[in-house]
């Protein structure tokens, strides 16, 4: 079983994602460089946080046209699991693999703090079995305000595509306090909070590990 | 600045012309004469520019050098000390720590965002060039009061710049200080410290290797930015109407990130003979200083330096301070491999020179020799000054004479009158919400303090704690600056900064390993400033020896003044320590609840309002007698606190700024669940100097730590304190309720004053202090 982490120039949570995956299942994390047009054989993909290509133009905009993204698109289209975290979520939106966009935070400032999330959809490989959970995960971003037109938001709600919602006030002013969304098929998930930062008690908790464990269960079941 | 292509042979010239040329690069007439005598001829413009950069205060330490020897730099585990890319100290047989601190004061005064951002970028590169992966940043920031429009602009720009660079490059900002004080409104202080981890056996030095080696320039193409940053911007007082923005560099954290990865990849590939950052005075100082360390020469071909725009002169290419560049040396047959390794990370490596046996720095531009000077003339032969120093003496403010005894300030803040109780509670609330004490969360929540997933104890406590992957022991980091007491007694300021940084480590259970210092002062050409500098360094050195902690690196920033108005003397100390068994530390250091725990004051009980935050807050001019500083007691207190915290017997906070009442408030918030407090402060028994309620509640003094402990812990503390001869005093309890109560008791236990407020109400005032009103970060 192999889970690939796409490393864009400017990614800075790639090592954290690789370590989190290694903690969940030793020996299965693989780094994939963004210059590679062909993906190596992997069973799931993670697009990590950071500032890919400096986030010049718009957050995620340049990364969305990186050579590796053709492979990511084919991978997603084949129905296999793709998780975008923070900058990775921005990249997936820019690439059109997820609906909506991530605008600058309402405060105009970067925000780093722990938040509480409701898991609102179990219909993804990363949240299966977590339906009743409340997760404590940190956010760290300047562009995390989820935006889409009203019709799209209504459709997302109706289809159960809102996967995570902030409890209480959102840290960034997201529409309907949305913290994470999935595509219609459910195999592609984007989220602003960082599950890879909460995988050890020594660092403040293990709620993030639940997502990686769910993914491994999914991959085992479908193997 | 145009570069005349004067032939290297030069020509005789009138003295007046020499002095005028020297002034243009920040040198004096005498220094110019020294250059002429070293070269045996007049320098051409390019050469003079090299001397202007290398002999600047910023690069040469010409005014400070002879005083810095007082700082102890050796200790167990020290691998590299001052003068290297970074100080390096051993953490375990497998891992070493690299640390360094720098100031970026003047660039931040002129262009706050870029000044701070490039300060962060520079310190990260310094640590990376020692072969370490940068893992944490701390910043020591000092601004004028936020009610001052210019100071507010500095504050917002600098905080945004620190976050803008650090967040993007992916190095967490885990701690530091953000202070607002009179004296910094025009000249803010931006000190940045970086910590890195490296394999214990690794040693990367800022050298060039043997003659014949190739010199490569890595990173961003060179532009015109920052020419004269070191010689003029950093080495003169600020002139408000003088637009110095062109002398400020511009940072690009994305480029910085790629350069960081490329540098570390080159280190890991094992091809480097030496590596150094390009900082102040750019290529000129990187080449000269690296060559000087091994007594070699270097030839550099300036037309090979990649340029951002056409038409840069040799002068500009040598002295540009364009960011995101590094210099490395490799063997000739490794050039292709090194370039390939860098290119894989998206970084170009240009072969721009060759190491020679000549001992000279020779610069060529399209075949012509444009500079040819002995490396030693630029470096070792730089002037060293024994500047006149005058001790202002204890009790004199650095920025003005003292008011007569009994002046208004004394009545307001230092007098013995006991205000009404409503007054005291209200004053505590106002003090907590003032820029002096208000929660810094609105600042640190704009910094990514968790990226790299090593942060065990995040910002908000006395020190941050990080883990080191694969190691049982972790690292605590703290930064402490002192700019209030130094106005009365600069030596005391030095003692305080050093001791407080170490006390902060102790509060998280860490044993100190090493420290770095950043010395921020006004013009060394003023005898009273030089006197305060000498005294502050003496204080740091005394404390470092007494507390047995080596100073493995430092930085001196002079000329922090505007139109002749100096900043107060401000030594800043960064320290790192070892936290054993760090995996278990979080539960111990950040407990769920402290309610029911006892509150004890450990250590010295003497306190004074002299130059205290409360005295400033109350509008007083700093005055009065500072409490005694007993370094031997300081050391014993730190040992006691460290042991108590490490064994999980106590949660601790330094009493420090603001005194006991604010420290008790902080302690009630140290667990995940806030606690109330019910404490008594006996006057007199609370120590020498604590004769009135205000001094008891808000007086400051060294060697004081407030701890919460359970009953078995209290018995342990009493035994350990008596063994270590540390005074201790039980003040009361933390409670499950919301009441925050302190009774000040006079003779016969009579209550002479009290504070009584809902803790939640104080917390709201404290949390919102920087968010509402004039001081808002937003």
PDB file of C-alpha atoms in Angstrom, chain B residues 118-264:
ATOM      1  CA  UNK B 118      14.386  40.096   5.172  1.00  0.00           C
ATOM      2  CA  UNK B 119      15.604  39.907   8.762  1.00  0.00           C
ATOM      3  CA  UNK B 120      13.795  36.595   9.086  1.00  0.00           C
ATOM      4  CA  UNK B 121      15.084  35.392   5.719  1.00  0.00           C
ATOM      5  CA  UNK B 122      18.654  36.312   6.609  1.00  0.00           C
ATOM      6  CA  UNK B 123      18.709  34.559   9.957  1.00  0.00           C
ATOM      7  CA  UNK B 124      17.203  31.420   8.419  1.00  0.00           C
ATOM      8  CA  UNK B 125      19.978  31.382   5.804  1.00  0.00           C
ATOM      9  CA  UNK B 126      22.616  31.900   8.479  1.00  0.00           C
ATOM     10  CA  UNK B 127      21.432  28.848  10.352  1.00  0.00           C
ATOM     11  CA  UNK B 128      21.037  26.818   7.146  1.00  0.00           C
ATOM     12  CA  UNK B 129      24.584  27.709   6.113  1.00  0.00           C
ATOM     13  CA  UNK B 130      25.838  25.958   9.243  1.00  0.00           C
ATOM     14  CA  UNK B 131      24.367  22.779   7.740  1.00  0.00           C
ATOM     15  CA  UNK B 132      21.302  22.793   9.993  1.00  0.00           C
ATOM     16  CA  UNK B 133      17.657  22.595   9.039  1.00  0.00           C
ATOM     17  CA  UNK B 134      15.998  25.711  10.526  1.00  0.00           C
ATOM     18  CA  UNK B 135      13.219  24.569  12.850  1.00  0.00           C
ATOM     19  CA  UNK B 136      12.122  27.625  14.820  1.00  0.00           C
ATOM     20  CA  UNK B 137      12.135  31.406  14.919  1.00  0.00           C
ATOM     21  CA  UNK B 138      11.809  33.782  17.852  1.00  0.00           C
ATOM     22  CA  UNK B 139      11.536  37.509  17.450  1.00  0.00           C
ATOM     23  CA  UNK B 140      12.321  40.291  19.877  1.00  0.00           C
ATOM     24  CA  UNK B 141      10.271  43.303  18.820  1.00  0.00           C
ATOM     25  CA  UNK B 142      10.168  46.720  20.457  1.00  0.00           C
ATOM     26  CA  UNK B 143       7.947  49.553  19.314  1.00  0.00           C
ATOM     27  CA  UNK B 144       6.813  52.886  20.643  1.00  0.00           C
ATOM     28  CA  UNK B 145       3.399  53.045  22.319  1.00  0.00           C
ATOM     29  CA  UNK B 146       0.663  52.020  19.855  1.00  0.00           C
ATOM     30  CA  UNK B 147      -1.022  55.383  20.411  1.00  0.00           C
ATOM     31  CA  UNK B 148       1.856  56.828  18.384  1.00  0.00           C
ATOM     32  CA  UNK B 149       0.863  56.616  14.702  1.00  0.00           C
ATOM     33  CA  UNK B 150       4.340  55.839  13.444  1.00  0.00           C
ATOM     34  CA  UNK B 151       4.875  53.176  16.075  1.00  0.00           C
ATOM     35  CA  UNK B 152       1.558  51.554  15.187  1.00  0.00           C
ATOM     36  CA  UNK B 153       2.637  51.469  11.550  1.00  0.00           C
ATOM     37  CA  UNK B 154       5.940  49.850  12.515  1.00  0.00           C
ATOM     38  CA  UNK B 155       4.139  47.303  14.666  1.00  0.00           C
ATOM     39  CA  UNK B 156       1.660  46.264  11.990  1.00  0.00           C
ATOM     40  CA  UNK B 157       4.222  46.166   9.210  1.00  0.00           C
ATOM     41  CA  UNK B 158       6.842  44.266  11.202  1.00  0.00           C
ATOM     42  CA  UNK B 159       4.416  41.651  12.532  1.00  0.00           C
ATOM     43  CA  UNK B 160       3.076  41.135   9.003  1.00  0.00           C
ATOM     44  CA  UNK B 161       6.621  40.868   7.657  1.00  0.00           C
ATOM     45  CA  UNK B 162       7.744  38.308  10.243  1.00  0.00           C
ATOM     46  CA  UNK B 163       4.690  36.175   9.486  1.00  0.00           C
ATOM     47  CA  UNK B 164       4.828  36.796   5.752  1.00  0.00           C
ATOM     48  CA  UNK B 165       8.311  35.353   5.461  1.00  0.00           C
ATOM     49  CA  UNK B 166       8.337  32.750   8.224  1.00  0.00           C
ATOM     50  CA  UNK B 167       4.916  31.278   7.416  1.00  0.00           C
ATOM     51  CA  UNK B 168       5.728  30.960   3.740  1.00  0.00           C
ATOM     52  CA  UNK B 169       9.193  29.447   4.086  1.00  0.00           C
ATOM     53  CA  UNK B 170       7.771  27.004   6.619  1.00  0.00           C
ATOM     54  CA  UNK B 171       9.795  27.771   9.746  1.00  0.00           C
ATOM     55  CA  UNK B 172       7.501  28.167  12.775  1.00  0.00           C
ATOM     56  CA  UNK B 173       7.662  31.346  14.867  1.00  0.00           C
ATOM     57  CA  UNK B 174       7.335  29.856  18.337  1.00  0.00           C
ATOM     58  CA  UNK B 175       8.097  32.704  20.671  1.00  0.00           C
ATOM     59  CA  UNK B 176       9.720  35.998  21.430  1.00  0.00           C
ATOM     60  CA  UNK B 177       8.619  39.340  22.760  1.00  0.00           C
ATOM     61  CA  UNK B 178       6.498  42.174  21.442  1.00  0.00           C
ATOM     62  CA  UNK B 179       6.998  45.216  23.650  1.00  0.00           C
ATOM     63  CA  UNK B 180       5.683  48.745  23.507  1.00  0.00           C
ATOM     64  CA  UNK B 181       7.758  51.343  25.322  1.00  0.00           C
ATOM     65  CA  UNK B 182       8.583  54.998  25.119  1.00  0.00           C
ATOM     66  CA  UNK B 183      11.912  55.437  23.388  1.00  0.00           C
ATOM     67  CA  UNK B 184      11.238  53.223  20.367  1.00  0.00           C
ATOM     68  CA  UNK B 185       8.630  55.266  18.505  1.00  0.00           C
ATOM     69  CA  UNK B 186      10.971  56.222  15.707  1.00  0.00           C
ATOM     70  CA  UNK B 187      13.547  53.491  15.939  1.00  0.00           C
ATOM     71  CA  UNK B 188      11.834  50.145  16.528  1.00  0.00           C
ATOM     72  CA  UNK B 189      13.876  47.053  17.328  1.00  0.00           C
ATOM     73  CA  UNK B 190      13.510  43.919  15.252  1.00  0.00           C
ATOM     74  CA  UNK B 191      15.746  41.146  16.562  1.00  0.00           C
ATOM     75  CA  UNK B 192      15.282  37.698  15.073  1.00  0.00           C
ATOM     76  CA  UNK B 193      16.636  34.417  16.324  1.00  0.00           C
ATOM     77  CA  UNK B 194      16.642  31.088  14.534  1.00  0.00           C
ATOM     78  CA  UNK B 195      17.250  27.558  15.786  1.00  0.00           C
ATOM     79  CA  UNK B 196      18.258  24.652  13.581  1.00  0.00           C
ATOM     80  CA  UNK B 197      18.890  20.936  14.038  1.00  0.00           C
ATOM     81  CA  UNK B 198      21.851  19.173  12.454  1.00  0.00           C
ATOM     82  CA  UNK B 199      23.493  15.757  12.719  1.00  0.00           C
ATOM     83  CA  UNK B 200      26.082  15.878  15.481  1.00  0.00           C
ATOM     84  CA  UNK B 201      29.000  15.030  13.231  1.00  0.00           C
ATOM     85  CA  UNK B 202      28.270  17.693  10.655  1.00  0.00           C
ATOM     86  CA  UNK B 203      30.341  20.853  10.440  1.00  0.00           C
ATOM     87  CA  UNK B 204      29.820  23.403   7.671  1.00  0.00           C
ATOM     88  CA  UNK B 205      31.935  26.547   7.876  1.00  0.00           C
ATOM     89  CA  UNK B 206      31.936  29.912   6.119  1.00  0.00           C
ATOM     90  CA  UNK B 207      35.175  29.220   4.247  1.00  0.00           C
ATOM     91  CA  UNK B 208      36.315  28.776   0.648  1.00  0.00           C
ATOM     92  CA  UNK B 209      38.570  25.728   0.696  1.00  0.00           C
ATOM     93  CA  UNK B 210      42.054  25.385  -0.735  1.00  0.00           C
ATOM     94  CA  UNK B 211      43.445  27.459  -3.612  1.00  0.00           C
ATOM     95  CA  UNK B 212      42.084  26.177  -6.889  1.00  0.00           C
ATOM     96  CA  UNK B 213      38.590  25.578  -5.551  1.00  0.00           C
ATOM     97  CA  UNK B 214      35.629  26.985  -7.420  1.00  0.00           C
ATOM     98  CA  UNK B 215      33.378  29.647  -5.920  1.00  0.00           C
ATOM     99  CA  UNK B 216      29.667  29.357  -6.725  1.00  0.00           C
ATOM    100  CA  UNK B 217      26.960  31.925  -6.180  1.00  0.00           C
ATOM    101  CA  UNK B 218      23.586  30.321  -5.463  1.00  0.00           C
ATOM    102  CA  UNK B 219      20.123  31.758  -5.655  1.00  0.00           C
ATOM    103  CA  UNK B 220      18.487  34.951  -6.762  1.00  0.00           C
ATOM    104  CA  UNK B 221      19.874  37.130  -9.529  1.00  0.00           C
ATOM    105  CA  UNK B 222      21.560  40.228  -8.183  1.00  0.00           C
ATOM    106  CA  UNK B 223      19.812  43.573  -8.368  1.00  0.00           C
ATOM    107  CA  UNK B 224      20.486  47.059  -7.106  1.00  0.00           C
ATOM    108  CA  UNK B 225      18.642  46.605  -3.830  1.00  0.00           C
ATOM    109  CA  UNK B 226      20.362  47.211  -0.570  1.00  0.00           C
ATOM    110  CA  UNK B 227      23.571  48.766  -1.897  1.00  0.00           C
ATOM    111  CA  UNK B 228      24.946  50.537   1.208  1.00  0.00           C
ATOM    112  CA  UNK B 229      22.587  48.729   3.569  1.00  0.00           C
ATOM    113  CA  UNK B 230      25.486  47.886   5.867  1.00  0.00           C
ATOM    114  CA  UNK B 231      27.646  50.940   5.420  1.00  0.00           C
ATOM    115  CA  UNK B 232      25.058  53.685   5.553  1.00  0.00           C
ATOM    116  CA  UNK B 233      21.641  52.451   6.675  1.00  0.00           C
ATOM    117  CA  UNK B 234      22.858  50.238   9.524  1.00  0.00           C
ATOM    118  CA  UNK B 235      25.809  52.337  10.551  1.00  0.00           C
ATOM    119  CA  UNK B 236      24.317  55.785  11.066  1.00  0.00           C
ATOM    120  CA  UNK B 237      21.472  57.275  13.048  1.00  0.00           C
ATOM    121  CA  UNK B 238      18.109  57.477  11.317  1.00  0.00           C
ATOM    122  CA  UNK B 239      17.245  60.732   9.620  1.00  0.00           C
ATOM    123  CA  UNK B 240      13.452  60.926   9.346  1.00  0.00           C
ATOM    124  CA  UNK B 241      13.186  63.072   6.237  1.00  0.00           C
ATOM    125  CA  UNK B 242      15.895  61.152   4.414  1.00  0.00           C
ATOM    126  CA  UNK B 243      14.239  58.547   2.208  1.00  0.00           C
ATOM    127  CA  UNK B 244      16.412  55.493   2.633  1.00  0.00           C
ATOM    128  CA  UNK B 245      14.008  52.995   1.165  1.00  0.00           C
ATOM    129  CA  UNK B 246      16.298  52.146  -1.762  1.00  0.00           C
ATOM    130  CA  UNK B 247      18.832  50.874   0.797  1.00  0.00           C
ATOM    131  CA  UNK B 248      16.310  48.313   2.102  1.00  0.00           C
ATOM    132  CA  UNK B 249      16.363  44.836   0.608  1.00  0.00           C
ATOM    133  CA  UNK B 250      13.268  43.067  -0.640  1.00  0.00           C
ATOM    134  CA  UNK B 251      12.526  39.500   0.402  1.00  0.00           C
ATOM    135  CA  UNK B 252      11.028  36.606  -1.529  1.00  0.00           C
ATOM    136  CA  UNK B 253      10.269  33.696   0.798  1.00  0.00           C
ATOM    137  CA  UNK B 254       9.477  31.341  -2.083  1.00  0.00           C
ATOM    138  CA  UNK B 255      12.962  31.854  -3.456  1.00  0.00           C
ATOM    139  CA  UNK B 256      14.235  31.579   0.098  1.00  0.00           C
ATOM    140  CA  UNK B 257      12.548  28.208   0.493  1.00  0.00           C
ATOM    141  CA  UNK B 258      14.094  26.858  -2.689  1.00  0.00           C
ATOM    142  CA  UNK B 259      17.504  28.171  -1.713  1.00  0.00           C
ATOM    143  CA  UNK B 260      17.135  26.585   1.721  1.00  0.00           C
ATOM    144  CA  UNK B 261      16.329  23.190   0.204  1.00  0.00           C
ATOM    145  CA  UNK B 262      19.146  23.543  -2.352  1.00  0.00           C
ATOM    146  CA  UNK B 263      21.681  24.460   0.344  1.00  0.00           C
ATOM    147  CA  UNK B 264      20.715  21.519   2.508  1.00  0.00           C
TER     148      UNK B 264
END
